[in-house]
Amino acid sequence: MKKLIQAAKVAREHACAHVTGYKVGAALETAKGKVYTGANVESPSAISCLCAERVALFSALSQGERLFKRIVTVAERKHPIPPCGFCRQTLLEFAPELEVIMANLEGKTKRSQLAELMPDAYLFE
Ligand SMILES: [Zn+2]
């Protein structure tokens, strides 16, 4: 897990957080152990912002990946924070069994399953 946290920390440094200054990094591990990273990208028009988790997911999807094991997010907060609702929904659509590990810069971590973070999720079946 240290490798994933480190990858998310490195990705976080590439965040485009010029609106809020709030940088987030994510590292998404596929079922085969490949890691895709992402950082949040902000825009003054909030509608076009994208969170680190979805940047990592979309990067992996665009490379043909479809099976995922876990995602690590890193942010500079006192307590590790979970993905936002948009990210939870999007991740759930592609990886309902995903493990979510949230970390802060001091190394504090919190683990959860995506299904626990998004109970009774909307799924188009
Ligand atoms: Zn999000």
PDB file of C-alpha atoms and ligand atoms in Angstrom:
ATOM      1  CA  MET A   1       0.000   0.000   0.000  1.00  0.00           C
ATOM      2  CA  LYS A   2       2.964   2.350   0.577  1.00  0.00           C
ATOM      3  CA  LYS A   3       3.714   2.251  -3.136  1.00  0.00           C
ATOM      4  CA  LEU A   4       0.179   3.358  -3.960  1.00  0.00           C
ATOM      5  CA  ILE A   5       0.188   6.125  -1.366  1.00  0.00           C
ATOM      6  CA  GLN A   6       3.499   7.381  -2.722  1.00  0.00           C
ATOM      7  CA  ALA A   7       2.155   7.293  -6.279  1.00  0.00           C
ATOM      8  CA  ALA A   8      -0.890   9.310  -5.186  1.00  0.00           C
ATOM      9  CA  LYS A   9       1.355  11.825  -3.390  1.00  0.00           C
ATOM     10  CA  VAL A  10       3.448  12.314  -6.521  1.00  0.00           C
ATOM     11  CA  ALA A  11       0.312  12.695  -8.638  1.00  0.00           C
ATOM     12  CA  ARG A  12      -1.028  15.244  -6.160  1.00  0.00           C
ATOM     13  CA  GLU A  13       1.909  17.504  -6.930  1.00  0.00           C
ATOM     14  CA  HIS A  14       0.632  17.768 -10.514  1.00  0.00           C
ATOM     15  CA  ALA A  15      -2.789  19.024  -9.456  1.00  0.00           C
ATOM     16  CA  CYS A  16      -4.112  22.105 -11.215  1.00  0.00           C
ATOM     17  CA  ALA A  17      -5.618  23.603  -8.088  1.00  0.00           C
ATOM     18  CA  HIS A  18      -5.262  27.268  -8.987  1.00  0.00           C
ATOM     19  CA  VAL A  19      -8.850  28.043  -7.923  1.00  0.00           C
ATOM     20  CA  THR A  20      -8.988  26.518  -4.434  1.00  0.00           C
ATOM     21  CA  GLY A  21      -5.392  25.533  -3.731  1.00  0.00           C
ATOM     22  CA  TYR A  22      -6.734  22.157  -2.629  1.00  0.00           C
ATOM     23  CA  LYS A  23      -4.586  19.442  -4.196  1.00  0.00           C
ATOM     24  CA  VAL A  24      -5.637  15.816  -4.347  1.00  0.00           C
ATOM     25  CA  GLY A  25      -3.810  12.841  -5.806  1.00  0.00           C
ATOM     26  CA  ALA A  26      -5.146   9.405  -6.611  1.00  0.00           C
ATOM     27  CA  ALA A  27      -3.632   6.063  -7.541  1.00  0.00           C
ATOM     28  CA  LEU A  28      -5.880   3.401  -9.011  1.00  0.00           C
ATOM     29  CA  GLU A  29      -4.615  -0.178  -9.046  1.00  0.00           C
ATOM     30  CA  THR A  30      -5.935  -2.607 -11.624  1.00  0.00           C
ATOM     31  CA  ALA A  31      -6.653  -6.255 -10.943  1.00  0.00           C
ATOM     32  CA  LYS A  32      -3.297  -7.068 -12.580  1.00  0.00           C
ATOM     33  CA  GLY A  33      -1.411  -4.589 -10.391  1.00  0.00           C
ATOM     34  CA  LYS A  34      -0.898  -1.773 -12.867  1.00  0.00           C
ATOM     35  CA  VAL A  35      -1.252   1.695 -11.374  1.00  0.00           C
ATOM     36  CA  TYR A  36      -2.887   4.720 -12.971  1.00  0.00           C
ATOM     37  CA  THR A  37      -2.623   8.065 -11.239  1.00  0.00           C
ATOM     38  CA  GLY A  38      -4.576  11.268 -11.358  1.00  0.00           C
ATOM     39  CA  ALA A  39      -4.700  14.728  -9.846  1.00  0.00           C
ATOM     40  CA  ASN A  40      -7.542  17.176  -9.589  1.00  0.00           C
ATOM     41  CA  VAL A  41      -7.918  19.697 -12.387  1.00  0.00           C
ATOM     42  CA  GLU A  42      -9.779  22.889 -11.563  1.00  0.00           C
ATOM     43  CA  SER A  43     -11.310  25.572 -13.720  1.00  0.00           C
ATOM     44  CA  PRO A  44     -12.959  28.863 -12.817  1.00  0.00           C
ATOM     45  CA  SER A  45     -16.091  27.398 -14.385  1.00  0.00           C
ATOM     46  CA  ALA A  46     -16.735  24.757 -11.751  1.00  0.00           C
ATOM     47  CA  ILE A  47     -18.658  22.509 -14.115  1.00  0.00           C
ATOM     48  CA  SER A  48     -15.506  21.530 -15.980  1.00  0.00           C
ATOM     49  CA  CYS A  49     -13.442  20.591 -12.912  1.00  0.00           C
ATOM     50  CA  LEU A  50     -12.421  16.994 -12.469  1.00  0.00           C
ATOM     51  CA  CYS A  51     -11.389  15.181  -9.313  1.00  0.00           C
ATOM     52  CA  ALA A  52      -8.205  13.147  -9.017  1.00  0.00           C
ATOM     53  CA  GLU A  53     -10.141   9.899  -8.652  1.00  0.00           C
ATOM     54  CA  ARG A  54     -11.967  10.313 -11.952  1.00  0.00           C
ATOM     55  CA  VAL A  55      -8.819  11.491 -13.733  1.00  0.00           C
ATOM     56  CA  ALA A  56      -7.142   8.236 -12.669  1.00  0.00           C
ATOM     57  CA  LEU A  57     -10.191   6.153 -13.584  1.00  0.00           C
ATOM     58  CA  PHE A  58     -10.653   7.766 -16.995  1.00  0.00           C
ATOM     59  CA  SER A  59      -6.966   7.402 -17.746  1.00  0.00           C
ATOM     60  CA  ALA A  60      -7.159   3.685 -16.961  1.00  0.00           C
ATOM     61  CA  LEU A  61     -10.394   3.208 -18.913  1.00  0.00           C
ATOM     62  CA  SER A  62      -8.970   5.013 -21.923  1.00  0.00           C
ATOM     63  CA  GLN A  63      -6.065   2.569 -21.907  1.00  0.00           C
ATOM     64  CA  GLY A  64      -8.455  -0.385 -22.027  1.00  0.00           C
ATOM     65  CA  GLU A  65      -8.441  -1.312 -18.346  1.00  0.00           C
ATOM     66  CA  ARG A  66     -11.715  -2.598 -16.955  1.00  0.00           C
ATOM     67  CA  LEU A  67     -10.915  -4.481 -13.727  1.00  0.00           C
ATOM     68  CA  PHE A  68      -9.829  -2.590 -10.641  1.00  0.00           C
ATOM     69  CA  LYS A  69      -8.726  -3.592  -7.164  1.00  0.00           C
ATOM     70  CA  ARG A  70      -8.264  -0.437  -5.112  1.00  0.00           C
ATOM     71  CA  ILE A  71      -7.855   3.300  -5.197  1.00  0.00           C
ATOM     72  CA  VAL A  72      -5.789   5.473  -2.911  1.00  0.00           C
ATOM     73  CA  THR A  73      -6.454   9.164  -2.468  1.00  0.00           C
ATOM     74  CA  VAL A  74      -4.145  11.628  -0.754  1.00  0.00           C
ATOM     75  CA  ALA A  75      -5.019  15.127   0.356  1.00  0.00           C
ATOM     76  CA  GLU A  76      -3.656  17.634   2.819  1.00  0.00           C
ATOM     77  CA  ARG A  77      -6.240  17.428   5.549  1.00  0.00           C
ATOM     78  CA  LYS A  78      -6.193  16.611   9.240  1.00  0.00           C
ATOM     79  CA  HIS A  79      -8.252  13.495   8.587  1.00  0.00           C
ATOM     80  CA  PRO A  80      -8.300  11.427   5.398  1.00  0.00           C
ATOM     81  CA  ILE A  81     -11.349  12.358   3.346  1.00  0.00           C
ATOM     82  CA  PRO A  82     -13.445  10.107   1.112  1.00  0.00           C
ATOM     83  CA  PRO A  83     -14.133  10.668  -2.591  1.00  0.00           C
ATOM     84  CA  CYS A  84     -16.938  13.089  -3.441  1.00  0.00           C
ATOM     85  CA  GLY A  85     -20.348  11.860  -4.516  1.00  0.00           C
ATOM     86  CA  PHE A  86     -19.634  12.234  -8.234  1.00  0.00           C
ATOM     87  CA  CYS A  87     -16.505  10.110  -7.912  1.00  0.00           C
ATOM     88  CA  ARG A  88     -18.252   7.512  -5.774  1.00  0.00           C
ATOM     89  CA  GLN A  89     -20.982   7.127  -8.368  1.00  0.00           C
ATOM     90  CA  THR A  90     -18.562   6.958 -11.299  1.00  0.00           C
ATOM     91  CA  LEU A  91     -16.208   4.524  -9.585  1.00  0.00           C
ATOM     92  CA  LEU A  92     -19.125   2.323  -8.581  1.00  0.00           C
ATOM     93  CA  GLU A  93     -20.287   2.037 -12.180  1.00  0.00           C
ATOM     94  CA  PHE A  94     -16.922   0.574 -13.204  1.00  0.00           C
ATOM     95  CA  ALA A  95     -15.636  -1.038 -10.007  1.00  0.00           C
ATOM     96  CA  PRO A  96     -18.366  -1.894  -7.490  1.00  0.00           C
ATOM     97  CA  GLU A  97     -15.979  -4.081  -5.463  1.00  0.00           C
ATOM     98  CA  LEU A  98     -13.332  -1.376  -5.184  1.00  0.00           C
ATOM     99  CA  GLU A  99     -11.404  -0.890  -1.962  1.00  0.00           C
ATOM    100  CA  VAL A 100     -10.917   2.778  -1.090  1.00  0.00           C
ATOM    101  CA  ILE A 101      -7.925   3.892   0.931  1.00  0.00           C
ATOM    102  CA  MET A 102      -7.891   7.517   1.995  1.00  0.00           C
ATOM    103  CA  ALA A 103      -4.699   9.096   3.275  1.00  0.00           C
ATOM    104  CA  ASN A 104      -3.414  12.458   4.369  1.00  0.00           C
ATOM    105  CA  LEU A 105       0.110  13.797   3.972  1.00  0.00           C
ATOM    106  CA  GLU A 106       1.076  12.733   7.496  1.00  0.00           C
ATOM    107  CA  GLY A 107       0.393   9.085   6.701  1.00  0.00           C
ATOM    108  CA  LYS A 108      -2.916   8.721   8.473  1.00  0.00           C
ATOM    109  CA  THR A 109      -5.088   6.302   6.528  1.00  0.00           C
ATOM    110  CA  LYS A 110      -8.653   5.082   6.498  1.00  0.00           C
ATOM    111  CA  ARG A 111      -9.959   2.064   4.574  1.00  0.00           C
ATOM    112  CA  SER A 112     -13.401   1.405   3.251  1.00  0.00           C
ATOM    113  CA  GLN A 113     -15.217  -0.451   0.532  1.00  0.00           C
ATOM    114  CA  LEU A 114     -16.771   1.673  -2.166  1.00  0.00           C
ATOM    115  CA  ALA A 115     -20.132  -0.019  -1.598  1.00  0.00           C
ATOM    116  CA  GLU A 116     -20.015   1.150   2.036  1.00  0.00           C
ATOM    117  CA  LEU A 117     -19.395   4.719   0.904  1.00  0.00           C
ATOM    118  CA  MET A 118     -22.188   4.567  -1.669  1.00  0.00           C
ATOM    119  CA  PRO A 119     -25.052   2.437  -0.355  1.00  0.00           C
ATOM    120  CA  ASP A 120     -28.143   2.042  -2.513  1.00  0.00           C
ATOM    121  CA  ALA A 121     -26.313   3.531  -5.464  1.00  0.00           C
ATOM    122  CA  TYR A 122     -28.035   4.268  -8.720  1.00  0.00           C
ATOM    123  CA  LEU A 123     -27.070   1.662 -11.300  1.00  0.00           C
ATOM    124  CA  PHE A 124     -28.479   1.450 -14.796  1.00  0.00           C
ATOM    125  CA  GLU A 125     -29.084  -2.260 -15.356  1.00  0.00           C
TER     126      GLU A 125
HETATM  127 ZN    ZN B   1     -14.652  13.660  -6.714  1.00  0.00          ZN
END
